[in-house]
Amino acid sequence: MQASGAPGRIPPWVLVIFFLILFLVVAGKNSFNEIRYPILYNEDGRYFFPAFLGPQDFDSLFKKLASSYLQMIPYLVAYLIGFLPVSLVPSAYAVLSLTITTITLFLFYFVFIRLGISSLVSFTLVLFLAALPLGNAALSSTLAWQHFNSVVILMLLQWLPLPAGRTVKLLYLLVVHALIWSHPLSIVLLPVFIYRAVREIDGRVLHAFCAVSALTYYFTGTSGASPDFKYFPFFYDILMERVVLESIIGPSPRAYLQFLGFSGGIAALIVLILVAAWARRWKVLSAEAKFVFISSAYFILSTTFVAVMTRELDDLYLHFQALARYVYIPKVIFAGLFSLSLFLLTTDSMRARTGNLVFLGLVLWLAGYQSPVYRTDVEAGKKVLAFARKIEEAKRQCGDAQPGRVLTLERGSFQAKINERIWTINVRVCEDPVRGGRLDRGEAILE
């Protein structure tokens, strides 16, 4: 099957318009409240906001902040946003985070085109993915959590050809390197990097460098968490419940079906039908399509396995909407593979295409655009904006204030295990003669 439209044949202005539409769909899941009333969710408020507020030294990008590993893409974005007026920073965090989420989904378009799906259908499929509740508002608009999208972007780039030209390849390599150094899960791509280094002569050096970069980051930029195999019995259930079924019908219907006891069987049936459909068409599929299927299966299984083996699990993992971020990556990949399969493995007849589109509409209706998992607290957002304006005003009065003055925005969600309020924000607004005008990394973590 040949592509009926290649990316190069689409005018750039059409792609720009399509990207903007995707952005509006993603932001519209929460009625644009992330931008209008940004809540600086968790790490964004506790760590990024106080640590990157105002001009910073460039070496701050290479210091571990909220977690036990470096997050190059979120750090770089936070560093650049820190040069804006304080009152604009919370909304800028949300806008740039939503932009990264949109880029993640937009890359699916080029994958679909490469595999022979027409431009119009590819647009439709990506819009479908953008409207699905694959994560929640925090995963779409929290800057610190864009390292999850960084891994998905890294995976999608493996399904696209390398760019032409030495300069563009160098820029591509820098981007891929930054993506690798944004999340420890980039280590799961090591076999893919090695495979491409062996198979692709033109890109051998580049892929080999990516493999070395992934290994280097894992051993020097992360804490190297070890798996806890006592959770292995959860693997199959989480794969079926949280990844397969929830990707298609959304979290609330999945939880309802699980309560009735039907969810495991339905998810297993979906997987069997999907595998059977690919097996039936395997001989006539292109090498690119086969690689996408095999690597998708590997990405889904490996990232789910890591999530299960390295997290403290309880019934919340299966029965409620909590911990969505830990299964976000395999859910996005599965949803992309599922939607691709509908059009890659069926005929090109108008009847088949119409049936597939009606089915996608049904799925989207069931999953629910503007799902409750995307709602955020508007009042909390108003408090954050008022707090940012207060910081801006305090900075103008620093000449008459005590050096090292700290402003605090108290807000709830007390976490007894670590004895702190995980939402509270502390910001040093007046320059300390010794340490400068910001909280250092240690202080940003403390109450």
XYZ file of C-alpha atoms in Angstrom:
447
model
C 0.000 0.000 0.000
C 1.423 3.358 -0.968
C 0.852 6.652 0.694
C -1.650 8.794 -1.126
C -0.086 11.897 0.290
C 3.418 12.503 1.604
C 4.284 15.121 4.210
C 6.342 17.017 1.650
C 3.282 17.510 -0.537
C 1.268 19.158 2.206
C 1.764 22.954 2.240
C 3.478 24.089 5.444
C 0.632 26.473 6.260
C -1.787 23.517 6.258
C 0.405 21.673 8.763
C 0.578 24.793 10.933
C -3.207 25.124 10.913
C -3.580 21.442 11.728
C -1.128 21.790 14.619
C -3.123 24.729 16.009
C -6.339 22.707 15.744
C -4.686 19.866 17.645
C -3.541 22.306 20.321
C -7.094 23.640 20.701
C -8.460 20.097 20.995
C -5.927 19.175 23.690
C -6.400 22.408 25.651
C -10.177 22.214 25.174
C -10.372 19.006 27.220
C -10.282 21.218 30.298
C -11.984 24.266 28.740
C -8.565 25.991 28.529
C -8.492 26.244 32.334
C -4.848 25.144 32.476
C -3.960 28.364 30.645
C -6.559 30.669 32.192
C -6.208 29.345 35.754
C -2.901 27.432 35.990
C -2.584 25.516 39.255
C 1.196 24.829 39.087
C 0.533 21.189 39.856
C 2.855 19.552 42.390
C 6.456 19.662 41.030
C 5.759 22.753 38.902
C 4.907 24.767 42.009
C 7.160 23.146 44.590
C 10.315 22.853 42.505
C 10.310 24.410 39.034
C 8.645 27.730 39.851
C 10.952 28.744 42.748
C 14.096 27.182 41.270
C 13.934 28.726 37.776
C 12.296 32.049 38.622
C 14.385 34.824 37.139
C 17.641 34.514 35.182
C 19.645 31.422 36.155
C 23.082 30.090 35.492
C 23.052 27.759 32.510
C 24.573 24.968 34.589
C 21.295 24.806 36.547
C 20.003 22.668 33.654
C 22.337 19.872 34.721
C 21.432 19.722 38.428
C 18.855 17.247 39.667
C 15.774 19.005 40.977
C 12.471 17.408 41.969
C 13.366 13.793 41.321
C 16.379 11.542 41.423
C 17.098 12.049 37.724
C 17.718 14.841 35.233
C 14.840 16.085 33.070
C 16.541 18.008 30.270
C 13.491 19.014 28.216
C 11.391 20.271 31.185
C 14.453 21.970 32.706
C 15.289 23.765 29.465
C 11.708 24.986 29.011
C 11.520 26.150 32.647
C 14.879 27.919 32.255
C 13.653 29.875 29.202
C 10.261 30.702 30.747
C 12.065 32.047 33.835
C 13.052 35.152 31.830
C 9.389 36.190 31.455
C 7.623 38.489 33.942
C 6.619 36.458 37.014
C 2.912 37.036 36.437
C 3.149 35.255 33.058
C 5.174 32.244 34.210
C 2.325 29.974 35.493
C 0.324 30.280 32.276
C 3.498 29.965 30.190
C 4.258 26.656 31.920
C 0.828 25.413 30.832
C 1.077 26.736 27.249
C 4.497 25.189 26.641
C 3.439 21.924 28.287
C 0.345 21.726 26.106
C 2.544 22.486 23.103
C 4.835 19.533 23.914
C 1.764 17.315 24.304
C 0.523 18.517 20.910
C 3.914 17.836 19.285
C 3.721 14.270 20.631
C 0.366 13.698 18.962
C 1.330 15.589 15.789
C 4.193 13.158 15.128
C 1.656 10.363 14.705
C 0.501 12.093 11.523
C 3.880 11.589 9.854
C 4.015 7.976 11.036
C 0.572 7.272 9.559
C 1.533 8.966 6.273
C 4.706 6.918 6.020
C 2.731 3.698 6.476
C 0.377 4.467 3.614
C -2.584 6.166 5.288
C -3.986 9.091 3.301
C -3.511 12.646 4.530
C -7.179 13.183 5.330
C -7.507 9.930 7.281
C -4.207 10.618 9.077
C -5.523 14.047 10.164
C -8.689 12.361 11.431
C -6.807 9.683 13.364
C -4.566 12.214 15.086
C -7.595 14.322 16.014
C -9.106 11.166 17.478
C -5.965 10.548 19.557
C -5.907 14.183 20.698
C -9.508 13.967 21.936
C -9.063 10.697 23.854
C -8.523 10.957 27.645
C -5.214 9.087 27.520
C -3.879 10.932 30.533
C -5.246 13.792 32.612
C -4.884 17.552 32.884
C -1.615 17.242 34.793
C -0.008 15.096 32.087
C -1.049 17.623 29.430
C -0.183 20.842 31.217
C 2.354 20.111 33.981
C 5.837 21.037 32.807
C 7.637 18.627 35.135
C 5.629 15.741 33.683
C 6.480 16.472 30.072
C 9.331 13.995 30.434
C 6.662 11.329 29.824
C 5.842 12.918 26.468
C 9.585 13.134 25.798
C 9.767 9.330 25.865
C 6.770 9.002 23.520
C 8.347 11.497 21.094
C 11.590 9.501 21.223
C 9.663 6.330 20.355
C 7.782 7.948 17.478
C 11.022 9.257 15.977
C 12.194 5.644 15.645
C 9.391 5.076 13.110
C 10.428 8.007 10.932
C 13.408 8.270 8.552
C 16.448 10.272 9.549
C 16.521 13.834 8.204
C 18.767 14.643 5.266
C 21.702 17.029 5.477
C 24.586 17.156 7.935
C 23.395 20.253 9.797
C 19.843 18.963 10.194
C 21.159 15.595 11.369
C 23.285 17.328 13.982
C 20.246 19.272 15.224
C 18.240 16.034 15.218
C 20.936 14.346 17.292
C 20.883 17.171 19.865
C 17.083 16.902 20.165
C 17.198 13.122 20.547
C 19.974 13.452 23.127
C 17.851 15.912 25.142
C 14.866 13.551 24.901
C 16.983 10.636 26.135
C 18.239 12.672 29.072
C 14.709 13.617 30.161
C 13.402 10.322 31.555
C 15.020 7.059 32.765
C 12.548 5.082 30.629
C 14.619 6.099 27.596
C 16.752 3.056 28.466
C 14.022 0.794 27.050
C 14.881 2.165 23.581
C 18.413 0.753 23.798
C 17.569 -2.414 21.785
C 15.909 -0.270 19.101
C 18.937 2.013 18.845
C 21.207 -1.026 18.497
C 18.900 -2.638 15.929
C 18.839 0.514 13.792
C 22.609 0.922 14.121
C 23.040 -2.581 12.692
C 20.392 -2.360 9.952
C 20.703 1.252 8.740
C 24.114 1.879 7.239
C 23.600 5.626 6.667
C 22.528 6.242 10.250
C 24.808 3.743 11.968
C 26.972 6.286 13.770
C 23.982 8.371 14.866
C 22.051 5.393 16.276
C 25.174 4.051 17.971
C 25.656 7.432 19.629
C 22.027 7.312 20.834
C 22.649 3.883 22.360
C 25.733 5.169 24.188
C 23.806 8.250 25.332
C 20.967 6.121 26.753
C 23.418 3.925 28.670
C 25.376 6.922 29.950
C 22.221 8.663 31.178
C 20.959 5.531 32.904
C 24.165 5.082 34.886
C 25.052 8.743 35.549
C 21.839 10.781 35.291
C 19.443 8.489 37.152
C 19.259 6.646 40.437
C 18.986 3.316 38.623
C 15.947 1.976 40.501
C 15.931 -1.820 40.774
C 12.779 -3.858 40.034
C 10.699 -5.405 42.796
C 9.410 -8.698 41.405
C 6.855 -9.179 44.160
C 4.569 -6.970 42.034
C 4.911 -9.144 38.914
C 1.451 -10.759 39.428
C -0.036 -7.297 38.807
C 1.564 -7.038 35.360
C -1.082 -8.808 33.276
C -4.008 -7.076 34.998
C -2.488 -3.614 34.677
C -1.579 -4.242 31.045
C -5.155 -5.265 30.252
C -7.046 -2.903 32.556
C -5.052 0.310 32.537
C -3.321 0.123 29.141
C -5.429 -1.812 26.631
C -9.000 -1.189 27.766
C -8.537 2.257 29.308
C -6.773 3.525 26.178
C -9.896 2.882 24.128
C -12.893 3.505 26.375
C -11.422 5.887 28.955
C -10.864 5.536 32.717
C -14.447 5.819 33.997
C -16.046 3.180 31.687
C -13.030 0.929 32.324
C -13.539 1.183 36.084
C -17.250 0.442 35.666
C -16.609 -2.649 33.528
C -13.966 -3.782 35.961
C -16.463 -3.489 38.810
C -18.851 -5.728 36.844
C -16.043 -8.214 36.194
C -16.103 -7.912 32.393
C -13.047 -5.748 31.772
C -10.340 -8.426 31.681
C -12.163 -10.543 29.112
C -12.995 -7.585 26.880
C -9.377 -6.351 26.952
C -8.027 -9.819 26.142
C -10.470 -10.095 23.229
C -9.279 -6.727 21.861
C -5.659 -7.905 21.985
C -6.482 -11.227 20.300
C -8.389 -9.511 17.479
C -5.572 -6.993 16.993
C -2.850 -9.651 16.859
C -4.943 -11.855 14.541
C -5.564 -8.945 12.168
C -1.839 -8.157 11.920
C -0.989 -11.851 11.498
C -3.515 -12.194 8.672
C -1.973 -9.319 6.708
C 1.644 -9.890 7.753
C 2.937 -11.189 4.408
C 1.724 -8.186 2.446
C 2.748 -5.506 4.935
C 5.768 -3.297 4.339
C 8.941 -3.648 6.377
C 8.161 -0.278 7.989
C 4.713 -1.453 9.120
C 6.150 -4.660 10.565
C 8.774 -2.673 12.464
C 6.094 -0.359 13.865
C 4.021 -3.309 15.089
C 6.907 -5.211 16.679
C 8.452 -2.144 18.301
C 5.013 -0.949 19.490
C 4.426 -4.272 21.215
C 7.887 -4.033 22.773
C 7.375 -0.422 23.923
C 3.979 -1.237 25.465
C 5.195 -4.341 27.291
C 8.510 -2.889 28.468
C 7.187 0.439 29.785
C 4.261 -1.290 31.532
C 6.673 -3.807 33.043
C 8.942 -1.053 34.374
C 5.956 0.835 35.821
C 4.744 -2.274 37.624
C 8.137 -3.369 38.903
C 9.314 0.017 40.206
C 6.187 1.502 41.825
C 4.443 0.830 45.117
C 1.183 -0.711 43.960
C -2.152 -1.019 45.679
C -5.784 -1.348 44.645
C -5.820 2.281 43.504
C -3.685 1.253 40.559
C -6.447 -0.913 39.157
C -9.718 0.374 40.552
C -9.505 4.157 40.329
C -8.043 6.909 38.182
C -4.929 7.469 40.277
C -1.346 7.061 39.042
C -2.333 7.688 35.419
C 1.126 8.997 34.577
C 2.800 5.628 35.104
C 0.783 3.995 32.324
C 0.559 7.065 30.087
C 3.377 6.056 27.713
C 2.080 2.553 26.858
C -1.468 3.926 26.584
C -0.472 6.489 23.959
C 1.461 3.896 21.951
C -1.395 1.373 22.160
C -4.011 3.940 21.139
C -1.851 4.911 18.159
C -1.388 1.267 17.132
C -5.098 0.553 17.573
C -6.210 3.489 15.409
C -3.552 2.716 12.784
C -4.716 -0.908 12.584
C -8.263 0.091 11.674
C -7.144 1.692 8.420
C -3.907 -0.140 7.621
C -5.397 -3.639 7.896
C -8.767 -3.034 6.204
C -9.754 -2.308 2.627
C -9.720 1.156 1.084
C -13.396 0.981 0.167
C -15.630 3.872 1.119
C -17.851 1.495 3.081
C -14.930 0.213 5.186
C -13.593 3.712 5.831
C -17.012 5.013 6.800
C -17.489 2.084 9.155
C -14.103 2.725 10.768
C -14.858 6.425 11.245
C -18.249 5.643 12.797
C -16.522 3.172 15.121
C -13.928 5.796 16.166
C -16.759 8.251 16.852
C -18.434 5.641 19.037
C -15.196 5.017 20.921
C -14.680 8.736 21.468
C -18.249 9.157 22.703
C -17.703 6.307 25.179
C -14.310 7.580 26.357
C -15.666 11.089 26.730
C -14.149 14.316 25.465
C -13.742 16.726 28.416
C -13.593 13.709 30.715
C -13.758 14.463 34.468
C -10.074 13.450 34.776
C -9.202 16.715 32.983
C -10.954 19.043 35.411
C -8.786 21.291 37.568
C -9.576 23.615 40.453
C -10.320 27.083 39.040
C -10.135 28.705 42.489
C -6.678 27.191 43.036
C -5.621 28.674 39.705
C -6.845 32.117 40.728
C -4.779 31.880 43.925
C -1.672 30.972 41.904
C -2.117 33.969 39.589
C -2.641 36.285 42.557
C 0.469 34.821 44.191
C 2.507 35.451 41.034
C 1.348 39.074 40.936
C 2.256 39.393 44.609
C 5.779 38.128 43.865
C 6.123 40.620 41.019
C 5.063 43.480 43.291
C 7.386 42.298 46.079
C 10.316 42.196 43.684
C 9.765 45.866 42.878
C 9.980 46.671 46.599
C 13.076 44.607 47.364
C 15.160 47.693 48.050
C 13.216 48.349 51.236
C 12.749 44.692 52.211
C 14.892 42.335 54.217
C 17.296 40.342 52.013
C 16.254 36.753 51.552
C 12.535 37.452 52.020
C 10.416 34.386 51.219
C 6.779 34.429 50.116
C 4.697 31.295 50.694
C 1.487 30.100 49.094
C -0.020 27.579 51.489
C -2.228 24.970 49.920
C -3.379 21.539 50.982
C -2.789 17.896 50.117
C -0.810 16.972 53.211
C 1.386 13.915 52.657
C 1.976 12.302 56.035
C 4.626 9.861 54.804
C 7.090 12.677 54.159
C 5.500 15.120 56.637
C 4.867 17.997 54.272
C 2.203 19.755 52.239
C 3.034 18.707 48.708
C 1.332 21.704 47.065
C 2.852 24.553 49.110
C 5.019 27.011 47.136
C 7.929 28.959 48.659
C 9.647 31.673 46.608
C 12.585 33.906 47.584
C 11.647 37.279 46.135
C 14.472 39.518 47.338
C 18.091 38.902 46.577
C 20.141 37.339 49.322
C 23.661 38.859 49.396
C 25.147 35.353 49.636
C 22.867 33.068 47.652
C 21.192 35.419 45.193
C 17.533 35.917 44.485
C 16.172 32.389 44.338
C 15.677 29.385 46.590
C 18.345 26.802 46.025
C 17.455 23.217 45.197
C 17.477 22.056 48.814
C 15.296 24.893 50.071
C 12.809 24.442 47.263
C 12.056 20.978 48.619
C 11.562 22.004 52.236
C 8.555 23.656 53.847
